[in-house]
Short mmCIF file of C-alpha atoms and ligand atoms in Angstrom, two decimals:
data_model
loop_
_atom_site.label_atom_id
_atom_site.label_comp_id
_atom_site.label_asym_id
_atom_site.label_seq_id
_atom_site.Cartn_x
_atom_site.Cartn_y
_atom_site.Cartn_z
CA MET A 29 -0.57 -0.06 -0.28
CA SER A 30 2.56 2.55 0.94
CA SER A 31 4.49 1.69 -2.34
CA TRP A 32 1.63 2.02 -4.38
CA ILE A 33 1.39 5.68 -2.43
CA ARG A 34 5.04 5.92 -2.86
CA TRP A 35 4.43 5.09 -6.45
CA HIS A 36 1.48 6.39 -7.65
CA GLY A 37 1.90 10.18 -4.96
CA PRO A 38 2.53 13.39 -6.41
CA ALA A 39 6.01 12.52 -7.26
CA MET A 40 4.56 9.70 -9.40
CA ALA A 41 1.78 12.14 -10.80
CA ARG A 42 5.15 14.21 -11.82
CA LEU A 43 6.56 11.87 -13.66
CA TRP A 44 4.11 10.88 -15.44
CA GLY A 45 3.49 14.94 -16.50
CA PHE A 46 7.21 15.36 -16.96
CA CYS A 47 6.89 12.16 -19.15
CA TRP A 48 3.68 13.26 -21.15
CA LEU A 49 5.23 16.67 -21.63
CA VAL A 50 8.55 15.24 -22.85
CA VAL A 51 6.49 12.78 -25.21
CA GLY A 52 3.74 15.57 -26.03
CA PHE A 53 6.91 18.07 -27.24
CA TRP A 54 8.46 15.21 -29.02
CA ARG A 55 5.04 13.66 -31.24
CA ALA A 56 3.88 17.81 -31.79
CA ALA A 57 7.70 18.73 -33.12
CA PHE A 58 7.45 15.21 -35.44
CA ALA A 59 4.35 14.15 -35.45
CA CYS A 60 5.43 10.88 -35.91
CA PRO A 61 2.89 7.82 -36.69
CA THR A 62 3.25 4.83 -34.55
CA SER A 63 5.30 1.77 -36.15
CA CYS A 64 7.76 4.87 -37.18
CA LYS A 65 10.98 6.68 -36.10
CA CYS A 66 11.34 9.97 -37.00
CA SER A 67 14.04 13.22 -36.53
CA ALA A 68 14.89 16.13 -38.83
CA SER A 69 15.40 14.52 -42.13
CA ARG A 70 14.55 10.31 -41.70
CA ILE A 71 10.68 9.07 -41.63
CA TRP A 72 11.95 5.25 -40.86
CA CYS A 73 9.18 2.41 -40.22
CA SER A 74 9.86 -1.27 -39.24
CA ASP A 75 7.53 -2.04 -37.19
CA PRO A 76 5.44 -4.83 -38.43
CA SER A 77 2.60 -4.77 -35.25
CA PRO A 78 0.59 -3.06 -35.56
CA GLY A 79 2.40 -1.29 -38.56
CA ILE A 80 0.91 1.39 -40.98
CA VAL A 81 -1.46 1.24 -43.24
CA ALA A 82 -1.20 4.33 -45.03
CA PHE A 83 2.10 6.06 -46.12
CA PRO A 84 3.42 7.79 -43.79
CA ARG A 85 2.70 11.85 -43.41
CA LEU A 86 3.35 14.39 -41.17
CA GLU A 87 1.47 16.10 -39.31
CA PRO A 88 1.16 19.79 -39.92
CA ASN A 89 3.56 22.66 -38.87
CA SER A 90 5.27 19.68 -37.28
CA VAL A 91 8.57 18.52 -38.93
CA ASP A 92 9.62 20.40 -42.05
CA PRO A 93 8.76 17.79 -44.54
CA GLU A 94 10.87 19.10 -46.87
CA ASN A 95 13.71 18.75 -44.61
CA ILE A 96 13.04 14.56 -44.98
CA THR A 97 15.96 12.78 -47.30
CA GLU A 98 15.49 9.72 -46.73
CA ILE A 99 11.72 7.40 -45.68
CA PHE A 100 12.88 3.69 -44.84
CA ILE A 101 9.81 1.46 -44.27
CA ALA A 102 10.09 -2.24 -44.17
CA ASN A 103 7.69 -5.37 -42.68
CA GLN A 104 4.08 -3.24 -43.30
CA LYS A 105 2.37 -6.28 -45.40
CA ARG A 106 -0.88 -3.58 -44.99
CA LEU A 107 0.84 -0.86 -46.79
CA GLU A 108 -0.57 -1.51 -50.21
CA ILE A 109 -1.08 2.26 -52.31
CA ILE A 110 0.93 5.29 -52.33
CA ASN A 111 -1.84 7.64 -53.46
CA GLU A 112 -1.59 10.83 -55.52
CA ASP A 113 0.02 13.50 -52.73
CA ASP A 114 0.88 10.90 -50.08
CA VAL A 115 4.73 11.67 -51.12
CA GLU A 116 4.45 15.10 -52.65
CA ALA A 117 5.61 17.18 -49.21
CA TYR A 118 8.79 15.32 -49.57
CA VAL A 119 10.31 17.66 -52.01
CA GLY A 120 13.60 17.17 -50.79
CA LEU A 121 13.53 13.04 -50.36
CA ARG A 122 16.69 11.28 -52.25
CA ASN A 123 15.89 7.92 -50.75
CA LEU A 124 12.38 5.77 -50.37
CA THR A 125 12.43 2.14 -49.46
CA ILE A 126 10.12 0.37 -49.33
CA VAL A 127 10.88 -3.22 -48.73
CA ASP A 128 8.83 -6.76 -47.68
CA SER A 129 5.55 -4.65 -47.46
CA GLY A 130 2.40 -4.72 -49.20
CA LEU A 131 2.68 -2.16 -51.52
CA LYS A 132 0.54 -3.09 -55.00
CA PHE A 133 -0.05 0.67 -56.43
CA VAL A 134 1.74 3.54 -56.58
CA ALA A 135 0.04 6.23 -58.29
CA HIS A 136 0.98 7.96 -61.97
CA LYS A 137 1.75 11.03 -60.43
CA ALA A 138 3.05 10.07 -57.14
CA PHE A 139 6.34 11.15 -57.24
CA LEU A 140 5.20 14.36 -59.80
CA LYS A 141 6.87 16.73 -56.85
CA ASN A 142 9.72 14.99 -56.02
CA SER A 143 12.49 15.56 -58.32
CA ASN A 144 14.92 15.07 -55.49
CA LEU A 145 14.91 11.19 -56.22
CA GLN A 146 17.67 9.84 -56.58
CA HIS A 147 17.49 5.94 -55.10
CA ILE A 148 14.39 3.87 -55.04
CA ASN A 149 14.13 0.89 -53.54
CA PHE A 150 10.76 -1.27 -53.77
CA THR A 151 12.35 -4.97 -52.98
CA ARG A 152 10.09 -7.57 -52.50
CA ASN A 153 6.47 -6.37 -52.45
CA LYS A 154 3.19 -6.49 -54.59
CA LEU A 155 3.51 -4.86 -57.40
CA THR A 156 1.99 -6.39 -60.57
CA SER A 157 2.57 -3.35 -62.63
CA LEU A 158 4.60 -0.23 -62.77
CA SER A 159 4.66 2.59 -65.93
CA ARG A 160 7.55 4.51 -67.04
CA LYS A 161 4.93 7.41 -66.10
CA HIS A 162 5.92 7.58 -62.99
CA PHE A 163 9.46 8.46 -63.00
CA ARG A 164 10.03 9.94 -67.10
CA HIS A 165 10.99 12.81 -65.22
CA LEU A 166 13.23 11.47 -62.37
CA ASP A 167 17.11 11.32 -62.85
CA LEU A 168 16.97 8.41 -60.79
CA SER A 169 20.77 6.41 -59.99
CA GLU A 170 18.20 3.30 -58.70
CA LEU A 171 15.51 1.62 -59.17
CA ILE A 172 15.39 -2.10 -57.36
CA LEU A 173 12.01 -4.31 -58.45
CA VAL A 174 13.22 -7.18 -57.85
CA GLY A 175 10.43 -9.63 -55.98
CA ASN A 176 7.19 -7.99 -57.14
CA PRO A 177 4.43 -10.28 -58.85
CA PHE A 178 4.92 -8.68 -62.50
CA THR A 179 1.86 -9.18 -65.32
CA CYS A 180 4.21 -9.58 -68.54
CA SER A 181 2.82 -6.69 -70.67
CA CYS A 182 4.05 -3.90 -72.31
CA ASP A 183 3.40 -1.62 -69.55
CA ILE A 184 5.96 -2.97 -68.38
CA MET A 185 8.77 -2.93 -71.13
CA TRP A 186 10.27 -0.03 -70.51
CA ILE A 187 12.07 -1.55 -67.42
CA LYS A 188 13.25 -4.33 -69.82
CA THR A 189 14.30 -1.45 -72.05
CA LEU A 190 15.98 0.46 -69.38
CA GLN A 191 18.09 -2.70 -67.94
CA GLU A 192 18.93 -3.62 -71.17
CA ALA A 193 20.93 0.33 -71.68
CA LYS A 194 22.22 0.14 -68.60
CA SER A 195 24.04 -3.05 -68.67
CA SER A 196 25.78 -2.85 -65.68
CA PRO A 197 26.80 -6.43 -64.00
CA ASP A 198 24.09 -6.01 -61.48
CA THR A 199 21.14 -5.98 -63.65
CA GLN A 200 18.02 -7.32 -61.30
CA ASP A 201 16.35 -10.69 -61.37
CA LEU A 202 13.65 -9.65 -62.76
CA TYR A 203 10.36 -11.38 -63.69
CA CYS A 204 6.78 -11.28 -64.90
CA LEU A 205 4.12 -13.81 -64.79
CA ASN A 206 2.22 -14.77 -68.43
CA GLU A 207 -0.98 -15.78 -69.35
CA SER A 208 -0.26 -19.34 -68.15
CA SER A 209 0.99 -18.07 -65.13
CA LYS A 210 4.38 -18.60 -66.04
CA ASN A 211 7.10 -17.28 -64.39
CA ILE A 212 9.10 -15.36 -67.47
CA PRO A 213 12.59 -13.44 -66.90
CA LEU A 214 12.34 -9.80 -68.07
CA ALA A 215 15.51 -10.27 -70.23
CA ASN A 216 12.98 -12.75 -72.52
CA LEU A 217 10.13 -10.67 -72.63
CA GLN A 218 8.93 -10.68 -75.75
CA ILE A 219 5.39 -8.77 -76.34
CA PRO A 220 4.16 -8.15 -80.27
CA ASN A 221 3.96 -4.23 -81.45
CA CYS A 222 5.81 -3.16 -78.24
CA GLY A 223 8.93 -1.28 -79.00
CA LEU A 224 10.88 1.75 -78.17
CA PRO A 225 9.66 4.83 -80.73
CA SER A 226 12.04 6.45 -83.02
CA ALA A 227 12.08 10.65 -83.77
CA ASN A 228 13.46 12.01 -87.06
CA LEU A 229 14.12 15.79 -87.23
CA ALA A 230 14.77 17.78 -90.98
CA ALA A 231 16.28 20.91 -91.31
CA PRO A 232 16.57 22.78 -94.55
CA ASN A 233 19.82 25.05 -93.25
CA LEU A 234 20.39 25.26 -90.43
CA THR A 235 23.30 28.26 -90.69
CA VAL A 236 21.31 31.14 -90.07
CA GLU A 237 21.46 34.67 -89.95
CA GLU A 238 20.19 36.82 -87.73
CA GLY A 239 17.07 38.26 -87.71
CA LYS A 240 15.90 35.33 -90.11
CA SER A 241 13.50 32.57 -89.68
CA ILE A 242 13.68 28.75 -89.75
CA THR A 243 10.95 26.41 -89.84
CA LEU A 244 12.21 22.52 -88.75
CA SER A 245 9.96 19.07 -88.96
CA CYS A 246 9.78 16.06 -87.70
CA SER A 247 8.15 13.25 -88.16
CA VAL A 248 7.55 10.41 -85.14
CA ALA A 249 7.38 6.41 -85.57
CA GLY A 250 6.46 3.90 -83.73
CA ASP A 251 4.52 1.03 -82.43
CA PRO A 252 2.71 1.89 -79.62
CA VAL A 253 2.44 5.25 -81.41
CA PRO A 254 4.43 7.82 -79.48
CA ASN A 255 3.46 11.26 -78.27
CA MET A 256 5.86 14.10 -80.50
CA TYR A 257 7.15 17.16 -78.44
CA TRP A 258 9.58 19.43 -78.79
CA ASP A 259 12.46 20.54 -76.57
CA VAL A 260 13.97 23.84 -77.31
CA GLY A 261 16.02 24.38 -73.94
CA ASN A 262 16.23 27.69 -73.14
CA LEU A 263 15.63 29.03 -76.73
CA VAL A 264 15.11 33.30 -76.79
CA SER A 265 13.64 33.41 -80.64
CA LYS A 266 10.36 33.88 -80.74
CA HIS A 267 9.23 29.81 -81.59
CA MET A 268 5.71 29.06 -82.48
CA ASN A 269 4.70 24.45 -83.10
CA GLU A 270 2.17 23.08 -84.75
CA THR A 271 1.84 19.21 -84.19
CA SER A 272 -0.52 16.65 -85.55
CA HIS A 273 -0.38 13.38 -84.86
CA THR A 274 3.32 11.78 -85.87
CA GLN A 275 4.31 14.31 -87.54
CA GLY A 276 5.26 18.81 -86.50
CA SER A 277 6.79 21.83 -87.28
CA LEU A 278 8.76 24.18 -85.15
CA ARG A 279 9.19 27.84 -86.72
CA ILE A 280 11.77 29.78 -84.70
CA THR A 281 11.46 33.62 -85.51
CA ASN A 282 13.61 36.67 -85.76
CA ILE A 283 16.36 34.26 -84.64
CA SER A 284 19.05 36.47 -82.02
CA SER A 285 22.45 35.66 -82.19
CA ASP A 286 21.89 34.47 -78.52
CA ASP A 287 20.57 31.25 -79.91
CA SER A 288 23.99 30.10 -81.70
CA GLY A 289 25.06 26.99 -80.69
CA LYS A 290 21.90 26.12 -78.78
CA GLN A 291 20.19 22.76 -79.43
CA ILE A 292 16.84 21.71 -80.52
CA SER A 293 15.44 18.33 -80.25
CA CYS A 294 12.53 16.42 -81.17
CA VAL A 295 11.17 14.08 -78.96
CA ALA A 296 9.12 10.58 -79.77
CA GLU A 297 7.81 9.29 -76.33
CA ASN A 298 5.79 6.09 -75.74
CA LEU A 299 5.51 3.82 -72.86
CA VAL A 300 8.36 2.17 -73.77
CA GLY A 301 10.44 4.59 -74.01
CA GLU A 302 11.76 7.56 -75.61
CA ASP A 303 14.18 8.29 -78.91
CA GLN A 304 15.02 12.05 -79.57
CA ASP A 305 17.28 13.81 -82.96
CA SER A 306 18.54 17.21 -82.10
CA VAL A 307 20.48 19.69 -84.08
CA ASN A 308 22.04 22.83 -83.29
CA LEU A 309 22.00 25.85 -84.57
CA THR A 310 24.44 28.73 -85.34
CA VAL A 311 23.53 32.18 -86.17
CA HIS A 312 25.54 34.38 -87.32
CA CYS A 313 25.42 38.68 -87.65
CA ALA A 314 23.69 40.52 -90.26
CA ASN A 315 26.75 41.25 -92.54
CA PRO A 316 26.46 45.02 -93.84
CA ASN A 317 28.07 44.55 -97.13
CA TYR A 318 25.81 46.15 -99.39
CA PRO A 319 26.51 43.17 -102.56
CA ASP A 320 25.26 40.89 -99.45
CA VAL A 321 22.31 41.99 -98.45
CA ILE A 322 21.10 42.68 -101.37
CA TYR A 323 21.97 38.58 -102.75
CA GLU A 324 20.31 37.55 -99.00
CA ASP A 325 17.23 39.70 -99.83
CA TYR A 326 16.63 38.12 -103.33
CA GLY A 327 17.42 34.95 -101.25
CA THR A 328 14.76 34.68 -98.58
CA ALA A 329 11.95 36.97 -100.35
CA ALA A 330 9.58 33.69 -99.62
CA ASN A 331 10.58 33.53 -96.25
CA ASP A 332 10.45 36.96 -94.49
CA ILE A 333 8.09 39.77 -94.84
CA GLY A 334 10.23 42.22 -92.26
CA ASP A 335 12.44 42.25 -95.29
CA THR A 336 10.07 43.86 -97.60
CA THR A 337 11.07 47.59 -96.64
CA ASN A 338 14.38 47.24 -97.38
CA ARG A 339 14.44 44.48 -100.10
CA SER A 340 11.66 47.68 -101.54
CA ASN A 341 14.07 50.56 -100.99
CA GLU A 342 17.03 49.16 -102.07
CA ILE A 343 16.90 47.15 -104.87
CA PRO A 344 14.94 50.24 -106.67
CA SER A 345 18.05 52.03 -105.56
CA THR A 346 19.98 50.10 -107.48
CA ASP A 347 17.75 50.91 -111.01
CA VAL A 348 18.04 54.11 -110.49
CA THR A 349 21.38 54.51 -109.88
CA ASP A 350 22.01 52.46 -113.25
CA LYS A 351 18.77 54.41 -115.22
CA THR A 352 20.83 57.15 -114.54
CA GLY A 353 24.49 55.68 -115.73
CA ARG A 354 22.18 54.99 -118.46
CA GLU A 355 21.41 57.93 -119.03
CA HIS A 356 24.42 60.48 -118.98
CA LEU A 357 26.04 57.54 -121.54
CA SER A 358 22.78 58.95 -123.63
CA VAL A 359 23.47 62.18 -122.74
CA TYR A 360 27.19 61.62 -123.71
CA ALA A 361 26.27 60.05 -126.54
CA VAL A 362 24.00 63.14 -127.97
CA VAL A 363 26.52 65.23 -126.27
CA VAL A 364 29.38 63.64 -129.00
CA ILE A 365 26.68 63.05 -131.87
CA ALA A 366 25.33 66.73 -131.99
CA SER A 367 29.23 67.94 -131.47
CA VAL A 368 30.32 65.24 -134.53
CA VAL A 369 27.26 66.19 -135.95
CA GLY A 370 28.03 70.38 -135.49
CA PHE A 371 31.63 69.98 -136.51
CA CYS A 372 30.46 67.96 -140.33
CA LEU A 373 28.11 71.13 -140.62
CA LEU A 374 30.76 73.68 -139.76
CA VAL A 375 32.90 71.08 -142.48
CA MET A 376 30.55 71.15 -145.18
CA LEU A 377 29.44 74.89 -144.54
CA PHE A 378 33.72 75.39 -145.34
CA LEU A 379 33.94 73.21 -148.03
CA LEU A 380 30.55 75.78 -149.42
CA LYS A 381 32.48 78.93 -148.76
CA LEU A 382 35.97 76.75 -150.32
CA ALA A 383 34.31 75.74 -153.35
CA ARG A 384 32.16 78.95 -154.15
CA HIS A 385 36.13 80.67 -154.18
CA SER A 386 37.27 77.82 -155.42
CA LYS A 387 35.01 77.95 -158.80
CA PHE A 388 37.62 80.86 -159.15
CA GLY A 389 40.28 78.90 -157.16
CA MET A 390 39.81 76.33 -159.20
CA LYS A 391 39.44 78.69 -162.33
CA GLY A 392 42.64 80.93 -160.70
CA PHE A 393 43.76 76.96 -160.55
CA VAL A 394 43.29 75.96 -164.06
CA LEU A 395 44.01 79.49 -164.93
CA PHE A 396 47.01 79.32 -162.67
CA HIS A 397 47.99 76.10 -164.64
CA LYS A 398 46.60 77.31 -167.40
CA ILE A 399 48.96 79.83 -167.17
CA PRO A 400 51.89 78.41 -167.56
CA LEU A 401 50.23 76.81 -170.76
CA ASP A 402 49.26 79.89 -171.47
CA GLY A 403 52.93 82.31 -170.86
C1 LIG B 517 14.84 22.47 -42.29
O1 LIG B 517 15.68 23.20 -43.29
C2 LIG B 517 16.69 24.35 -43.07
C3 LIG B 517 17.77 24.64 -43.85
O2 LIG B 517 18.36 23.69 -44.12
C4 LIG B 517 16.14 24.95 -41.55
O3 LIG B 517 16.63 25.97 -41.67
C5 LIG B 517 15.06 24.28 -41.41
O4 LIG B 517 15.50 25.05 -39.65
C6 LIG B 517 15.07 23.17 -41.03
N1 LIG B 517 13.74 23.21 -40.18
C7 LIG B 517 13.22 22.05 -39.67
C8 LIG B 517 12.63 21.67 -38.78
O5 LIG B 517 14.62 21.61 -38.49
C1 LIG B 518 20.60 6.60 -50.15
O1 LIG B 518 20.83 5.68 -50.65
C2 LIG B 518 22.07 5.58 -51.63
C3 LIG B 518 22.81 3.86 -51.59
O2 LIG B 518 21.27 3.23 -51.15
C4 LIG B 518 23.31 5.42 -49.94
O3 LIG B 518 24.03 5.52 -50.89
C5 LIG B 518 22.48 6.99 -49.58
O4 LIG B 518 23.87 6.76 -48.18
C6 LIG B 518 21.49 7.12 -48.77
N1 LIG B 518 21.32 8.41 -48.77
C7 LIG B 518 20.31 8.97 -47.88
C8 LIG B 518 20.69 10.31 -47.92
O5 LIG B 518 20.34 7.88 -46.76
C1 LIG B 519 17.45 -2.85 -51.43
O1 LIG B 519 16.24 -3.33 -50.29
C2 LIG B 519 16.72 -4.78 -49.91
C3 LIG B 519 15.67 -5.35 -48.79
O2 LIG B 519 16.22 -4.42 -47.67
C4 LIG B 519 18.20 -5.15 -49.46
O3 LIG B 519 18.16 -6.25 -49.66
C5 LIG B 519 18.81 -4.03 -51.12
O4 LIG B 519 20.40 -4.18 -50.07
C6 LIG B 519 18.54 -2.46 -50.79
N1 LIG B 519 19.01 -2.33 -52.31
C7 LIG B 519 19.81 -0.95 -52.78
C8 LIG B 519 20.45 -0.78 -53.20
O5 LIG B 519 19.56 -0.18 -51.31
C1 LIG B 520 4.25 -18.34 -70.24
O1 LIG B 520 5.04 -19.16 -70.54
C2 LIG B 520 5.37 -20.36 -70.96
C3 LIG B 520 7.18 -20.88 -70.91
O2 LIG B 520 7.55 -19.82 -71.42
C4 LIG B 520 4.65 -20.83 -72.47
O3 LIG B 520 4.83 -22.01 -72.32
C5 LIG B 520 3.82 -20.53 -72.74
O4 LIG B 520 2.81 -20.59 -73.89
C6 LIG B 520 3.24 -18.94 -72.26
N1 LIG B 520 2.20 -18.67 -71.97
C7 LIG B 520 1.36 -17.76 -72.98
C8 LIG B 520 -0.34 -17.59 -72.53
O5 LIG B 520 2.33 -16.81 -73.38
C1 LIG B 521 22.92 27.74 -95.53
O1 LIG B 521 23.26 29.51 -95.60
C2 LIG B 521 23.86 30.01 -95.35
C3 LIG B 521 23.76 31.53 -95.41
O2 LIG B 521 22.79 32.16 -94.84
C4 LIG B 521 25.08 29.53 -96.66
O3 LIG B 521 26.40 30.64 -96.37
C5 LIG B 521 26.01 28.21 -96.05
O4 LIG B 521 26.87 27.33 -97.13
C6 LIG B 521 24.04 27.34 -96.02
N1 LIG B 521 25.35 25.81 -96.01
C7 LIG B 521 24.15 24.74 -96.61
C8 LIG B 521 25.06 23.79 -96.01
O5 LIG B 521 23.64 25.00 -98.06
C1 LIG B 522 4.02 23.68 -78.22
O1 LIG B 522 2.48 24.22 -79.06
C2 LIG B 522 2.21 23.70 -77.29
C3 LIG B 522 0.38 24.15 -77.86
O2 LIG B 522 0.35 25.63 -78.14
C4 LIG B 522 2.57 24.07 -75.76
O3 LIG B 522 2.18 23.69 -75.39
C5 LIG B 522 4.15 24.08 -75.86
O4 LIG B 522 4.53 24.55 -74.94
C6 LIG B 522 4.64 23.90 -77.09
N1 LIG B 522 6.11 23.67 -77.33
C7 LIG B 522 6.77 24.11 -77.53
C8 LIG B 522 8.56 23.97 -77.48
O5 LIG B 522 6.97 25.57 -78.22
C1 LIG B 523 13.87 40.98 -83.67
O1 LIG B 523 13.93 40.72 -82.48
C2 LIG B 523 14.88 42.26 -82.12
C3 LIG B 523 15.45 41.61 -81.00
O2 LIG B 523 16.31 40.87 -80.54
C4 LIG B 523 13.83 43.22 -81.78
O3 LIG B 523 14.60 44.73 -81.40
C5 LIG B 523 13.14 43.73 -82.67
O4 LIG B 523 12.19 44.22 -82.51
C6 LIG B 523 12.94 42.15 -83.64
N1 LIG B 523 11.90 41.97 -85.01
C7 LIG B 523 10.76 42.18 -85.27
C8 LIG B 523 9.69 41.94 -86.52
O5 LIG B 523 9.94 40.96 -84.64
C1 LIG B 524 25.24 20.82 -79.94
O1 LIG B 524 25.04 21.20 -78.76
C2 LIG B 524 25.52 20.43 -77.74
C3 LIG B 524 25.20 21.04 -76.59
O2 LIG B 524 24.32 22.29 -76.61
C4 LIG B 524 26.84 20.27 -77.60
O3 LIG B 524 26.76 18.86 -76.42
C5 LIG B 524 27.18 18.94 -79.43
O4 LIG B 524 28.49 18.16 -78.85
C6 LIG B 524 27.05 19.81 -80.49
N1 LIG B 524 26.65 19.33 -81.25
C7 LIG B 524 27.35 19.32 -83.16
C8 LIG B 524 27.18 18.34 -83.78
O5 LIG B 524 27.88 20.35 -82.28
C1 LIG B 525 16.72 47.87 -92.74
O1 LIG B 525 18.16 47.22 -92.77
C2 LIG B 525 18.62 48.01 -92.01
C3 LIG B 525 19.87 47.48 -92.11
O2 LIG B 525 20.51 47.63 -93.01
C4 LIG B 525 18.26 48.01 -90.54
O3 LIG B 525 18.36 48.29 -89.22
C5 LIG B 525 16.18 47.83 -91.11
O4 LIG B 525 15.53 46.96 -89.22
C6 LIG B 525 16.27 47.45 -91.06
N1 LIG B 525 14.44 47.39 -91.59
C7 LIG B 525 13.33 46.76 -91.22
C8 LIG B 525 12.17 47.09 -91.85
O5 LIG B 525 14.33 45.14 -91.69
#
């Protein structure tokens, strides 16, 4: 009795109070789910009982979810789903491990906000399918999927393609179940009409003068039919694209010299993977050399409406110079002809005068000649 009082007396109450205060403070600070341990940067859930039934979430206004870099979950048979908004608060997450658990389904957009994710370990879960869409925006260095009962289908072909592309020595032993429930090694998986797409970019001439325009066209092909899109990087020039089904064009207008050397890609993407075809632009400054400007204006007349004013200014001006040249020439000709005609007239006048004189003169001359005869 006295011992009971000793333990449940005021001292005990104070102790309990202190404990609750500590627990309360700790819970308020970390608001960690039961079966889990939390720190400022990690969430660790490996206790199988009672276990968690949903992806661990921190209470609002508790620890900053952005500071969590690692989530480790093991032996949680009742954790089956990762919902679209379960992981989004953990924007700093780098390592996600869910092993020996009941994970069956991961929402397509579950990792949309987790651009820092690098290592994912889903070893020994219940995943039957996993799409490339989950991870396509991420730059993962590790995705471990061994021990999952995948269903053989085109949906998981990307995993085989990824493994083949890596061809690292530590390739995972992955299998899928075919319609007869036979375990097929992923390396032997063959699915008809399920392959990588291809992209083909065509550009007329990638050496363009500043201020001009260029149109690139791209066609994509594949089965399943791929989507196509342009990756223009940090292109500053104005550009617009038109895409219809498997064909597309990208028009870049008033090209800036800041875009010289920039890479433009056309990407074909389907659920198996993607392919891209790229080109590099070369933009050189407009040549101030006069004859070149005229040449360029003629050459791109069909392309560039913006130059019309310059063209209409410059070309007639050359015509004018030509015309005035020709006019000068004809003036010279007229002057020369006039001079010649005038000179001829003068000569004729002189000759006429001379002829009149020479009638005498001639007579005289004759006379002169006759004089000696006469004389
Ligand atoms: C989260 O990280 C930031 C920057 O690293 C730090 O200033 C802040 O105190 C951290 N928050 C918590 C609750 O640890
Ligand atoms: C994440 O996992 C990798 C490999 O599993 C490990 O090397 C790294 O230290 C882990 N990083 C963190 C922050 O836990
Ligand atoms: C992934 O988890 C399994 C099970 O815990 C472990 O054996 C394996 O080493 C882990 N892989 C990596 C790369 O961390
Ligand atoms: C499943 O795989 C086994 C072994 O490769 C094969 O004999 C069987 O025909 C396959 N079943 C189907 C429906 O493809
Ligand atoms: C592309 O056009 C530039 C002038 O804009 C020309 O100098 C160059 O030779 C052309 N290149 C090809 C491959 O036609
Ligand atoms: C292509 O056009 C679509 C729709 O107009 C637009 O959303 C997209 O940003 C464009 N892409 C590029 C690279 O201009
Ligand atoms: C072309 O771009 C330059 C700057 O890069 C700008 O000053 C000019 O107004 C633009 N011309 C047209 C026709 O948009
Ligand atoms: C194109 O540009 C990229 C970088 O922007 C560069 O890595 C690549 O080597 C270039 N390709 C060619 C053919 O110049
Ligand atoms: C005409 O050419 C001059 C230089 O040659 C340039 O400064 C001007 O912007 C051009 N005008 C148009 C409308 O392209």
